Coordinates of C-alpha atoms and ligand atoms in Angstrom, one line a residue:
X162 CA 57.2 110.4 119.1
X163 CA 60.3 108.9 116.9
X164 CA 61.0 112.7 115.7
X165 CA 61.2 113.8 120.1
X166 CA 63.5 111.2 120.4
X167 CA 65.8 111.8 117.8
X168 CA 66.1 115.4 118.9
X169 CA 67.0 114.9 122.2
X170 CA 69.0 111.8 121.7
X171 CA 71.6 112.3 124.5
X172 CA 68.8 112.8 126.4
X173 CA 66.3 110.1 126.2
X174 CA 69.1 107.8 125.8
X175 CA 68.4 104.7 127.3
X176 CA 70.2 103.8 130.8
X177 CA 73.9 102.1 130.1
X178 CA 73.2 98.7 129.4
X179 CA 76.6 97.0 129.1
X180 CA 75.7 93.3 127.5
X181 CA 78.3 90.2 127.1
X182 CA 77.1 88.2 124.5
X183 CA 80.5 86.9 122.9
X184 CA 80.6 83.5 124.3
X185 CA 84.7 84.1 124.9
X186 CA 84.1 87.1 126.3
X187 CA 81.3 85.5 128.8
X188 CA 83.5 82.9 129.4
X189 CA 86.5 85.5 130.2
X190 CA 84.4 87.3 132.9
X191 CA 83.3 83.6 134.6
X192 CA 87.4 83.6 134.8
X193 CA 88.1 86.8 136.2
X194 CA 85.8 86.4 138.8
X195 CA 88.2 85.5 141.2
X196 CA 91.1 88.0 140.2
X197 CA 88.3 90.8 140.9
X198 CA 88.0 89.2 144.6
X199 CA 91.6 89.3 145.0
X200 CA 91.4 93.2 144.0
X201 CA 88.7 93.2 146.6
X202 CA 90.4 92.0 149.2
X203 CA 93.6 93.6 148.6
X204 CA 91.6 97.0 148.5
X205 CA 90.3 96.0 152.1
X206 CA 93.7 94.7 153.7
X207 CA 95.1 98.0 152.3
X208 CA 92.1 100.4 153.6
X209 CA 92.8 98.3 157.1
X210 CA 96.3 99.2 157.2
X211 CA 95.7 103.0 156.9
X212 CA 93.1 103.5 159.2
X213 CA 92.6 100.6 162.4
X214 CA 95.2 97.8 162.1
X215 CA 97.5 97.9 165.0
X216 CA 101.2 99.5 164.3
X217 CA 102.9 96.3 165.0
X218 CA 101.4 94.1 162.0
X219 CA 102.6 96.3 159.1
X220 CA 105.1 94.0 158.2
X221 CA 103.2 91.2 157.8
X222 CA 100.2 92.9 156.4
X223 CA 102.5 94.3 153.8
X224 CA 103.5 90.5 152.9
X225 CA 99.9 89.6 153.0
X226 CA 98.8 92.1 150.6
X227 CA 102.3 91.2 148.6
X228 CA 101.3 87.3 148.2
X229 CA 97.5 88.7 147.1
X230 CA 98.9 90.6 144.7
X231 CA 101.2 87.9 143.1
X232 CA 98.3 85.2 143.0
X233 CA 96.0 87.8 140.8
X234 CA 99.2 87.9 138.9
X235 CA 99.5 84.2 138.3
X236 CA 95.5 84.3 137.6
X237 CA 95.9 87.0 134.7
X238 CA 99.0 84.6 133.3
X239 CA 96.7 82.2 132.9
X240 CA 93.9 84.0 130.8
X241 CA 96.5 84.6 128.2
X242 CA 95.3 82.2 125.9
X243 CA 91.5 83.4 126.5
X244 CA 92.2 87.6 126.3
X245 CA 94.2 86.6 122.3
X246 CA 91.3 84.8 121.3
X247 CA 88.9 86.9 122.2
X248 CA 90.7 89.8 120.6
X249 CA 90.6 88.5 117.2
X250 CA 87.1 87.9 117.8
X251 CA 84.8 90.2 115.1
X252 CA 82.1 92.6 116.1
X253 CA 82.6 92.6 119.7
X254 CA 80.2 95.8 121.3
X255 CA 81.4 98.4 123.1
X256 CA 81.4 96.9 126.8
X257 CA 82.9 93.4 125.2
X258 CA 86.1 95.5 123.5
X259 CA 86.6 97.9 126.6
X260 CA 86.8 94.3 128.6
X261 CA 89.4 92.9 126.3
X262 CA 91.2 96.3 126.3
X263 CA 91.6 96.5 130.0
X264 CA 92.6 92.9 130.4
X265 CA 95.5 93.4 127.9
X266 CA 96.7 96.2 129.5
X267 CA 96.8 94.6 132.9
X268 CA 98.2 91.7 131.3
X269 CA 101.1 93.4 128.9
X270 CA 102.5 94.6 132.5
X271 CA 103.4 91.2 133.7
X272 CA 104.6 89.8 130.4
X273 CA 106.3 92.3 129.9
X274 CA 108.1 93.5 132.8
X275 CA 110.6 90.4 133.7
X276 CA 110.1 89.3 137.6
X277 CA 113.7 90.4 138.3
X278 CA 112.9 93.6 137.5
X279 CA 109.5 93.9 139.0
X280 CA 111.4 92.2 142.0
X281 CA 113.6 95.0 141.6
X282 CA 111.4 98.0 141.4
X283 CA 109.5 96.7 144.7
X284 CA 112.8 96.3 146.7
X285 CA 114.2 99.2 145.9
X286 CA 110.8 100.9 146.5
X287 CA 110.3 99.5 149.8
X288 CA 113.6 100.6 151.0
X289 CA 113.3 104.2 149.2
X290 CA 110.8 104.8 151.6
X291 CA 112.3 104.5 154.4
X292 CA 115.3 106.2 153.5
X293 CA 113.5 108.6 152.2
X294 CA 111.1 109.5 155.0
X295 CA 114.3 110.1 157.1
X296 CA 116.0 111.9 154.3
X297 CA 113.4 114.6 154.3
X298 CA 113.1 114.4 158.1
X299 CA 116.8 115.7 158.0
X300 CA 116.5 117.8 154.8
X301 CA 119.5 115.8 153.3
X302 CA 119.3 115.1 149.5
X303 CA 122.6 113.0 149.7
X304 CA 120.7 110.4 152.0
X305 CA 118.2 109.3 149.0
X306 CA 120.2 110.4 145.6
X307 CA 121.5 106.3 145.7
X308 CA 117.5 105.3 146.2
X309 CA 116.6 107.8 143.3
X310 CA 119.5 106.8 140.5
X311 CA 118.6 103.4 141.0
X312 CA 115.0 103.9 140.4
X313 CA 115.1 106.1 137.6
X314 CA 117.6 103.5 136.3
X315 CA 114.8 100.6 136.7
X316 CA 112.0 102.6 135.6
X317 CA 114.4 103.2 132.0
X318 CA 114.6 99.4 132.1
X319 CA 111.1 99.3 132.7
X320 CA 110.2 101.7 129.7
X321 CA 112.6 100.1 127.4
X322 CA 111.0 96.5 128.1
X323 CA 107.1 97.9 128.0
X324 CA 108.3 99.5 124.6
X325 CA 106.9 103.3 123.3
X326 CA 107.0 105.3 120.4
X327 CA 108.5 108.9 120.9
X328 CA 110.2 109.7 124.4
X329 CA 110.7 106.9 126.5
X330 CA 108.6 108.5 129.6
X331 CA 105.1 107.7 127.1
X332 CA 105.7 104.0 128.5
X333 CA 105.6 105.4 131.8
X334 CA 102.9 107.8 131.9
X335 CA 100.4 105.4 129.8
X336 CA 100.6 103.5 133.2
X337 CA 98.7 105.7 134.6
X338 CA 96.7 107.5 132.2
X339 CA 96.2 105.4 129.1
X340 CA 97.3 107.2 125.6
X341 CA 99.1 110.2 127.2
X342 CA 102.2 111.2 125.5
X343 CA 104.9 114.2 126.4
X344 CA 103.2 115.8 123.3
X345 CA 100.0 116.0 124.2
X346 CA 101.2 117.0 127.6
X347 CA 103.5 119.8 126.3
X348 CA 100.7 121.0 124.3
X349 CA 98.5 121.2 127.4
X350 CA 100.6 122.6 129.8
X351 CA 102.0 125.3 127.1
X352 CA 99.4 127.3 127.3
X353 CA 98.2 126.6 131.0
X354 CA 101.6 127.4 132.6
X355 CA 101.6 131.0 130.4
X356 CA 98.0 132.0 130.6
X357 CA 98.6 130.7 135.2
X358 CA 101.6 133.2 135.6
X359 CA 99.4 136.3 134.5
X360 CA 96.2 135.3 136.6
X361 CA 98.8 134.6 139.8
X362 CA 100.3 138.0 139.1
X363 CA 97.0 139.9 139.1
X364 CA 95.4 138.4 141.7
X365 CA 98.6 139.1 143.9
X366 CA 98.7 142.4 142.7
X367 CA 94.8 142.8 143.2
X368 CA 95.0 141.8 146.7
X369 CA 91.3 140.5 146.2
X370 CA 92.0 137.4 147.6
X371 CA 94.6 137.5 150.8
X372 CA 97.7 134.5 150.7
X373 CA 97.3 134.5 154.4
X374 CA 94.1 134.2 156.7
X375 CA 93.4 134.7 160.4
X376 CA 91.2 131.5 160.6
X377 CA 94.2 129.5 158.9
X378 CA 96.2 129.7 163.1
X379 CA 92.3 128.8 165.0
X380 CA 92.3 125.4 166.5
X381 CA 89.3 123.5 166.5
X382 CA 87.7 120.6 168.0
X383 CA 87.9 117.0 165.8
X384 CA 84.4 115.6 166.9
X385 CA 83.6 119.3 166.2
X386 CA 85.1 119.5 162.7
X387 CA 83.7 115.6 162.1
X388 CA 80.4 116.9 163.0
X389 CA 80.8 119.7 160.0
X390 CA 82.7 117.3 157.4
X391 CA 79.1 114.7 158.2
X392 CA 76.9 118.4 157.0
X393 CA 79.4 118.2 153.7
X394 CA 78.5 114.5 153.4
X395 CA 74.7 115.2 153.7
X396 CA 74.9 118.1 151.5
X397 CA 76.5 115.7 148.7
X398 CA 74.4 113.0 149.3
X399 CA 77.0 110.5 150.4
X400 CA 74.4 107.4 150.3
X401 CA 74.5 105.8 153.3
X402 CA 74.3 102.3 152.4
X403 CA 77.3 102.0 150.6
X404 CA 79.9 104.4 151.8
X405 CA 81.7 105.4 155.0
X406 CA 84.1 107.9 156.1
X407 CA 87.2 107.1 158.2
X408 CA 90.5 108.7 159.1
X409 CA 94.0 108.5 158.3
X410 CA 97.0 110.8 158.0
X411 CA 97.2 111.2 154.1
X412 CA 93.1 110.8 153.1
X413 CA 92.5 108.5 149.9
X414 CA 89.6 107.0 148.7
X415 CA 89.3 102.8 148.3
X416 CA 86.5 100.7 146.9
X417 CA 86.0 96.8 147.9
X418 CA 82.8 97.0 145.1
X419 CA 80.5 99.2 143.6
X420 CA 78.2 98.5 146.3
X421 CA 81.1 99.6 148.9
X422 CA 83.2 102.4 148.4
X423 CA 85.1 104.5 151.5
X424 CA 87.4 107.3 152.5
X425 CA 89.4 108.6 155.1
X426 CA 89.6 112.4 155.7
X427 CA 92.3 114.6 158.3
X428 CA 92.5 116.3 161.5
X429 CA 95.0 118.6 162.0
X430 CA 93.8 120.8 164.8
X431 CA 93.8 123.7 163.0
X432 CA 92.8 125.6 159.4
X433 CA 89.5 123.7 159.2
X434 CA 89.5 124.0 155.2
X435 CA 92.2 121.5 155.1
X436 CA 89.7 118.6 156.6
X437 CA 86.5 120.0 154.9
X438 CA 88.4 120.0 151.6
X439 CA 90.1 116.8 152.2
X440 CA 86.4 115.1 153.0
X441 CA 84.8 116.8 149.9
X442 CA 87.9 115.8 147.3
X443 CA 87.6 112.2 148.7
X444 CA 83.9 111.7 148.2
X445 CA 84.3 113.4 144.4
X446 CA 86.8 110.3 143.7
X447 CA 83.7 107.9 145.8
X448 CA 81.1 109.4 143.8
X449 CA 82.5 108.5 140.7
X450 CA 83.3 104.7 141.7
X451 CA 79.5 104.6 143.3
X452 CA 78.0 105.7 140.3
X453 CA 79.7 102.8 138.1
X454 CA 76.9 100.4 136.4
X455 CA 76.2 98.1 139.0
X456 CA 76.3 95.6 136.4
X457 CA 79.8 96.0 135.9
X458 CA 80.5 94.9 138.9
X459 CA 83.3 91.6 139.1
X460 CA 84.2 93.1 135.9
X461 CA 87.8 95.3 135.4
X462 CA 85.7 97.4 133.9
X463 CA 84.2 98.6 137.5
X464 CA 86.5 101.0 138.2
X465 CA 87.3 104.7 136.7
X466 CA 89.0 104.9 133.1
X467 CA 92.9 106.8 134.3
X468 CA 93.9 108.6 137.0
X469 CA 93.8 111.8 135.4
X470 CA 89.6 111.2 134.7
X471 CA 89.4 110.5 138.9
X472 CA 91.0 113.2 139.5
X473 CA 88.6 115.4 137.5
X474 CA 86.0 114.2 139.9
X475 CA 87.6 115.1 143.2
X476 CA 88.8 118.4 141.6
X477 CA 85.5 119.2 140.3
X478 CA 83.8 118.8 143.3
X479 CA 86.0 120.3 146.0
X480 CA 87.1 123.3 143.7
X481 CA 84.6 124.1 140.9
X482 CA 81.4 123.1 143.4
X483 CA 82.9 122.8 147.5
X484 CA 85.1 126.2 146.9
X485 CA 81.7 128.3 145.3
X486 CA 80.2 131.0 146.4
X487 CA 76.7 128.9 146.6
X488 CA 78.4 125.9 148.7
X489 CA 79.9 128.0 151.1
X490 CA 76.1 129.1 151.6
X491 CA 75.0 126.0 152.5
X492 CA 78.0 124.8 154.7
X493 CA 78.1 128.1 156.6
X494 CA 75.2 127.1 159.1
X495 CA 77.0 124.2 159.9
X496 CA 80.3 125.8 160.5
X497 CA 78.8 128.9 162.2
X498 CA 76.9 126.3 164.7
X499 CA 79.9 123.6 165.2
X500 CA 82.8 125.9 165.1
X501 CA 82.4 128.4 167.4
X502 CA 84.9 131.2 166.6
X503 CA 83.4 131.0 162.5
X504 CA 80.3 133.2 164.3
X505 CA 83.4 136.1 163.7
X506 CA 83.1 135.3 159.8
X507 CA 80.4 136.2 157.3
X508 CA 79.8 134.2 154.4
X509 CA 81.8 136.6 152.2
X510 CA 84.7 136.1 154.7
X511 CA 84.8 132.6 154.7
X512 CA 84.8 132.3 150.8
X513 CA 88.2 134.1 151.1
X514 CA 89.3 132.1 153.4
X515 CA 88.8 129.3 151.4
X516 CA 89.7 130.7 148.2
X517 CA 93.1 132.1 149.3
X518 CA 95.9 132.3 146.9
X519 CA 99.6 131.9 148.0
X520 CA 102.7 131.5 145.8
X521 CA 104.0 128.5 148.0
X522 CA 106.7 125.4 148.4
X523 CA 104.8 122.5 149.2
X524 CA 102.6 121.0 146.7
X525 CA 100.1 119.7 148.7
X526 CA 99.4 123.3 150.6
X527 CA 98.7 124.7 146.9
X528 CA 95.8 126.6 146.0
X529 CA 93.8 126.3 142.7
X530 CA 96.2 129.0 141.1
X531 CA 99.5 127.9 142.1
X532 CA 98.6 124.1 142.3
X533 CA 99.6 123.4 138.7
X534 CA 102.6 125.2 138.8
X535 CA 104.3 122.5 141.2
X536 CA 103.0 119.5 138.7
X537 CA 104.5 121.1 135.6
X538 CA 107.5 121.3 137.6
X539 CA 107.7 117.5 138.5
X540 CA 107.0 117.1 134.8
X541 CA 109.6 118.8 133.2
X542 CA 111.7 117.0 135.6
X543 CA 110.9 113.7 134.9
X544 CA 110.6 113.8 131.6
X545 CA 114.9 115.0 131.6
X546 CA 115.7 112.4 133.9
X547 CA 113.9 109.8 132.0
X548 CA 115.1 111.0 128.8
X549 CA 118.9 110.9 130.2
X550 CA 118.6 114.6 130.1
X551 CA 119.4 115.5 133.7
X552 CA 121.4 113.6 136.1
X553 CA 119.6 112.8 139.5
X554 CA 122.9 115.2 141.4
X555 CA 121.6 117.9 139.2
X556 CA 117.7 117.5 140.3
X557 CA 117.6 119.6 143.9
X558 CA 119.2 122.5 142.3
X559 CA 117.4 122.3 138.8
X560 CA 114.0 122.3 141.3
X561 CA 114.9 125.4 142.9
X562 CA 115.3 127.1 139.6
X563 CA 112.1 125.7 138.6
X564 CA 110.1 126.8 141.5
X565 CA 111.8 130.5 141.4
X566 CA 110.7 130.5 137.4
X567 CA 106.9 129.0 137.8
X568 CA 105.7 129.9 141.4
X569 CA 108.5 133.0 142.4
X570 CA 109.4 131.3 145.9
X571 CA 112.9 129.1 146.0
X572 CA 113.8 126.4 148.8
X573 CA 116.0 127.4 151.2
X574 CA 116.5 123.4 151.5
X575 CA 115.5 119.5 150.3
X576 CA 112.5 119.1 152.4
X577 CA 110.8 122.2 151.3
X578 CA 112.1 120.9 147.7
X579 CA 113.2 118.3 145.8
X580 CA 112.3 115.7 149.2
X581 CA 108.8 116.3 149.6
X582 CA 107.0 113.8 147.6
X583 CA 106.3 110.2 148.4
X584 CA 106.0 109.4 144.8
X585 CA 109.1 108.5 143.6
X586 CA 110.2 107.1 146.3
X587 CA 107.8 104.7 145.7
X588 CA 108.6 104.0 142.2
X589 CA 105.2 106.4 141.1
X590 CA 107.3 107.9 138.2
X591 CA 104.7 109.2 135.6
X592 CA 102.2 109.9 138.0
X593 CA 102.3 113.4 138.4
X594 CA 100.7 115.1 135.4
X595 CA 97.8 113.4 135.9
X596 CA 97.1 115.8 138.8
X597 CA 97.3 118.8 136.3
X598 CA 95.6 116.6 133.2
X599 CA 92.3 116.2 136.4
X600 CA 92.3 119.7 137.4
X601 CA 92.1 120.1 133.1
X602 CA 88.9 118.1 132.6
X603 CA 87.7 119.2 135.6
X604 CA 87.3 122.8 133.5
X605 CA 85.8 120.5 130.6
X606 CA 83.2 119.3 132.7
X607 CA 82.2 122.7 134.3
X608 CA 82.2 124.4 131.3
X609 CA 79.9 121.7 129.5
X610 CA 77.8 120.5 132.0
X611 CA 76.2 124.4 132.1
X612 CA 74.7 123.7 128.7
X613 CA 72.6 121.5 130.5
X614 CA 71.9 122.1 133.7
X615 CA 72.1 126.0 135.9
X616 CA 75.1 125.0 138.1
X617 CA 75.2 127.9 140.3
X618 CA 71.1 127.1 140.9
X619 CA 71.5 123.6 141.8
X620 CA 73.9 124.1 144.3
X621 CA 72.5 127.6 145.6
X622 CA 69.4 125.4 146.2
X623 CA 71.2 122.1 147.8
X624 CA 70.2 120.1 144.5
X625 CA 73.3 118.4 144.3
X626 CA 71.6 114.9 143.6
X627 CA 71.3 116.5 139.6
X628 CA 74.6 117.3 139.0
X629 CA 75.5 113.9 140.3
X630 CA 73.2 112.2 137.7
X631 CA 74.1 114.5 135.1
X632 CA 77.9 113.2 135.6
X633 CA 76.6 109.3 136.4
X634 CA 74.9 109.6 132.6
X635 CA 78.0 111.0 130.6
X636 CA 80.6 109.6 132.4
X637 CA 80.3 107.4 136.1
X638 CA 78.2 104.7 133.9
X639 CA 80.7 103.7 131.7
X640 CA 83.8 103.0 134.4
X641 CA 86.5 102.0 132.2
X642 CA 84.8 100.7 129.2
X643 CA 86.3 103.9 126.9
X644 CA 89.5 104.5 127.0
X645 CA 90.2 108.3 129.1
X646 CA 90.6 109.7 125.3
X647 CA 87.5 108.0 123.8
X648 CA 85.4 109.0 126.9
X649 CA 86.5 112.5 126.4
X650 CA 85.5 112.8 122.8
X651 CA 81.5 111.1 123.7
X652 CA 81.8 113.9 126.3
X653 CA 83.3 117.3 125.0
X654 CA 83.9 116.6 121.4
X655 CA 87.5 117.2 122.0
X656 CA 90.5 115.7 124.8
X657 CA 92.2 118.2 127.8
X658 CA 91.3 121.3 126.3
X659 CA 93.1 123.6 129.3
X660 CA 90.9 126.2 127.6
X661 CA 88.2 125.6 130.4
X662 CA 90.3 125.7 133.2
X663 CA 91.9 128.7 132.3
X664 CA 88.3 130.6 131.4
X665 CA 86.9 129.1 134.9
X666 CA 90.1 130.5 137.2
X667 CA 90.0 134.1 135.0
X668 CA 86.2 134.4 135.5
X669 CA 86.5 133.4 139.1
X670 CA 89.5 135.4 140.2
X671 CA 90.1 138.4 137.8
X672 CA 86.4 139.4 137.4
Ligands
ZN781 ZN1 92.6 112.9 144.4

């Protein structure tokens, strides 16, 4: 049978089976034991705080998770010694290096980002926000520019003391997404941002799919609507052992373990996709986190490899699978007996409901289309004011000229603009591309995993439980033992190809 095997290596491959043998490395897990608990913990006092702590305790909850987060500080400080030693150490197997690599990485942050300056960031993050929420409340740029200079001024501090090679925004956006630099990002969004504008043009000149949709104004009920996002649940089977769904105004996803991973969806009242896509994006992002060996668990290696690689997995599943022609087939019976005014719909109707394509302001209101448009934006921005390119009194106005060039809509003010972000605010600067960079490997994943398995048929059929273990095998397994880069080449052969993305949106939206 040794001839079988070898032919269908990938797929006779033996389960993950990530083994520390290195004595330094066995001994470094035994350490980071309790930093992983702290993690846990702060995962759970931050899930409280968004969905049922009383109002009145945000203050102190916010020092509690504070003084968590300093003592898993003080812990990493202390494996210094340990994490150089093992690094030198020879012939270490894939799950040992990954282990190393992570810790180093969590570890160059706090050696070397001085306290003052992390001090700084936090302050002036903390009091951004505020400002900022009634800045936008009061569409008045002038109330947060102070907030914003100084930030971009720390977070140049902050670049400068993590060191880079190239443009000083690399420091920055390897935060977030490990190995990323403004070339690779140029190079990506080069060709997306060109080959967007003529798919947006003909599918506003087609008409095909509407920008605006009777059932968007229909109220519904929320026991209702939680009645159908449960359906999507079932349909994705969410286990039920180890997940839950919750609510909160901005939905995220949070995991306390492998064994315990939740997220919050919406109500708004009205335009039911908004909660049904909200619930489906989340649980990509859980499914991904479930899927993790379990074996990695206490380990940083139990959690996904960058943000841009979650956000593949949210993206793939609420766009490539939730917003198909053969998903809105199985959800329909659900909406058509739980929302009472869908009976008006058919199944074709409800697909353009869903599918609708607007030129818009707000980012988070963007469609598939459009959607990548408002991160190239934030990019380009960023990048200049990073760079020393742009001043932050020249930002509202360069945005408006931005938005007219990519999407064809301007901001008649701030909060439709420049102010509608939490991000930097919060100090999230070299965050944003790895929106665009998800919605990119999303396309790589859609486009290979069809070599393998007849997407359309599983879904058409509610056998979602294959796609899931198709995904678990290449990519859930591992957590963040490869580097986003490293994982991408096992995978595809090749990193962010927008190639697949663009094929997916043409096929779906010019044919
Ligand atoms: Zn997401």
């Amino acid at each position: 049978m040794v001839w079988l095997a070898l032919g269908l290596y990938t797929d006779l491959r033996l389960p993950f089976d990530p083994m520390f043998e290195n004595p330094l490395v066995k001994d470094l897990a035994e350490k980071y034991k309790p930093l992983w608990a702290l993690d846990s913990v702060s995962a759970l006092l931050e899930w409280d705080m968004e969905t049922y702590m009383p109002l009145g305790s945000s203050k102190q909850r916010g020092v509690a998770v504070a003084q968590t987060q300093l003592l898993r500080q003080e812990g990493m400080l202390q494996l210094l010694d340990l994490i150089t030693r093992a690094e030198m150490s020879k012939g270490l197997n894939d799950s040992e290096a990954g282990f190393v690599r992570v810790l180093r990485r969590d570890l160059d942050y706090y050696t070397k980002v001085p306290p003052k300056l992390l001090e700084d960031i936090l302050r002036t993050a903390t009091e951004g926000t505020v400002v900022w929420r009634e800045a936008r409340k009061k569409s008045d740029f002038s109330m947060f520019k102070p907030y914003l200079e100084k930030m971009v001024d720390l977070k140049r501090e902050e670049a400068e003391k993590l060191g880079y090679e190239g443009h000083p925004y690399n420091a920055l956006m390897d935060r977030f997404e490990e190995g990323i630099t403004t070339n690779d990002v140029d190079r990506i969004f080069a060709p997306l941002g060109s080959d967007l504008k003529g798919i947006l043009a003909k599918v506003v000149s087609e008409g095909e799919f509407p920008s605006a949709h009777p059932l968007e104004g229909i109220r519904y009920e929320e026991t209702a609507m939680k009645r159908v996002n449960d359906d999507a649940l079932k349909l994705l089977q969410m286990p039920e052992k180890t997940f839950r769904m919750d609510v909160s105004t901005h939905p995220f996803t949070t995991s306390m373990s492998v064994q315990d991973v939740r997220i919050t969806t919406r109500y708004e009242g009205k335009d039911f996709k908004a909660s049904l896509f909200s619930t489906i994006h989340e649980s990509g992002h859980a499914i991904y986190e479930l899927q993790i060996d379990p074996s990695l668990d206490y380990t940083p290696l139990s959690r996904a490899t960058s943000l841009g690689v979650h956000e593949s997995q949210s993206r793939f599943w609420e766009n490539f699978i939730g917003r198909s022609r053969e998903f809105v087939k199985g959800i329909y019976p659900s909406l058509k007996s739980n929302l009472p005014f869908v009976v008006r719909y058919n199944e074709d109707e409800i697909y353009r409901y869903i599918n609708s394509v607007k030129p818009s302001l707000i980012r988070t209101d963007a469609d598939e289309v459009t959607y990548n448009f408002h991160i190239m934006l934030r990019y380009e921005l960023e990048k200049k004011l990073i760079g020393g390119e742009l001043e932050v009194t020249e930002a509202p106005e360069v945005w408006r000229d931005l938005m007219e060039k990519y999407v064809g809509v301007r901001p008649r003010n701030d909060a439709e603009g420049i102010l509608q972000d939490v991000h930097w605010s919060g100090g999230m600067i070299g965050y944003f591309a790895t929106y665009s960079l998800g919605n990119v490997i999303a396309g790589m994943f859609y486009n290979r995993i069809q070599k393998d398995l007849d997407l359309k048929t599983s879904v058409a059929n509610a056998q979602l439980g294959r796609i899931k273990d198709w995904l678990r095998e290449k990519l859930h397994n591992y957590g963040a033992t490869y580097s986003p880069k490293d994982i991408q080449k096992r995978i595809f052969g090749e990193t962010y190809n927008p190639q697949w993305l663009i094929k997916y949106l043409q096929e779906k939206y010019l044919a």
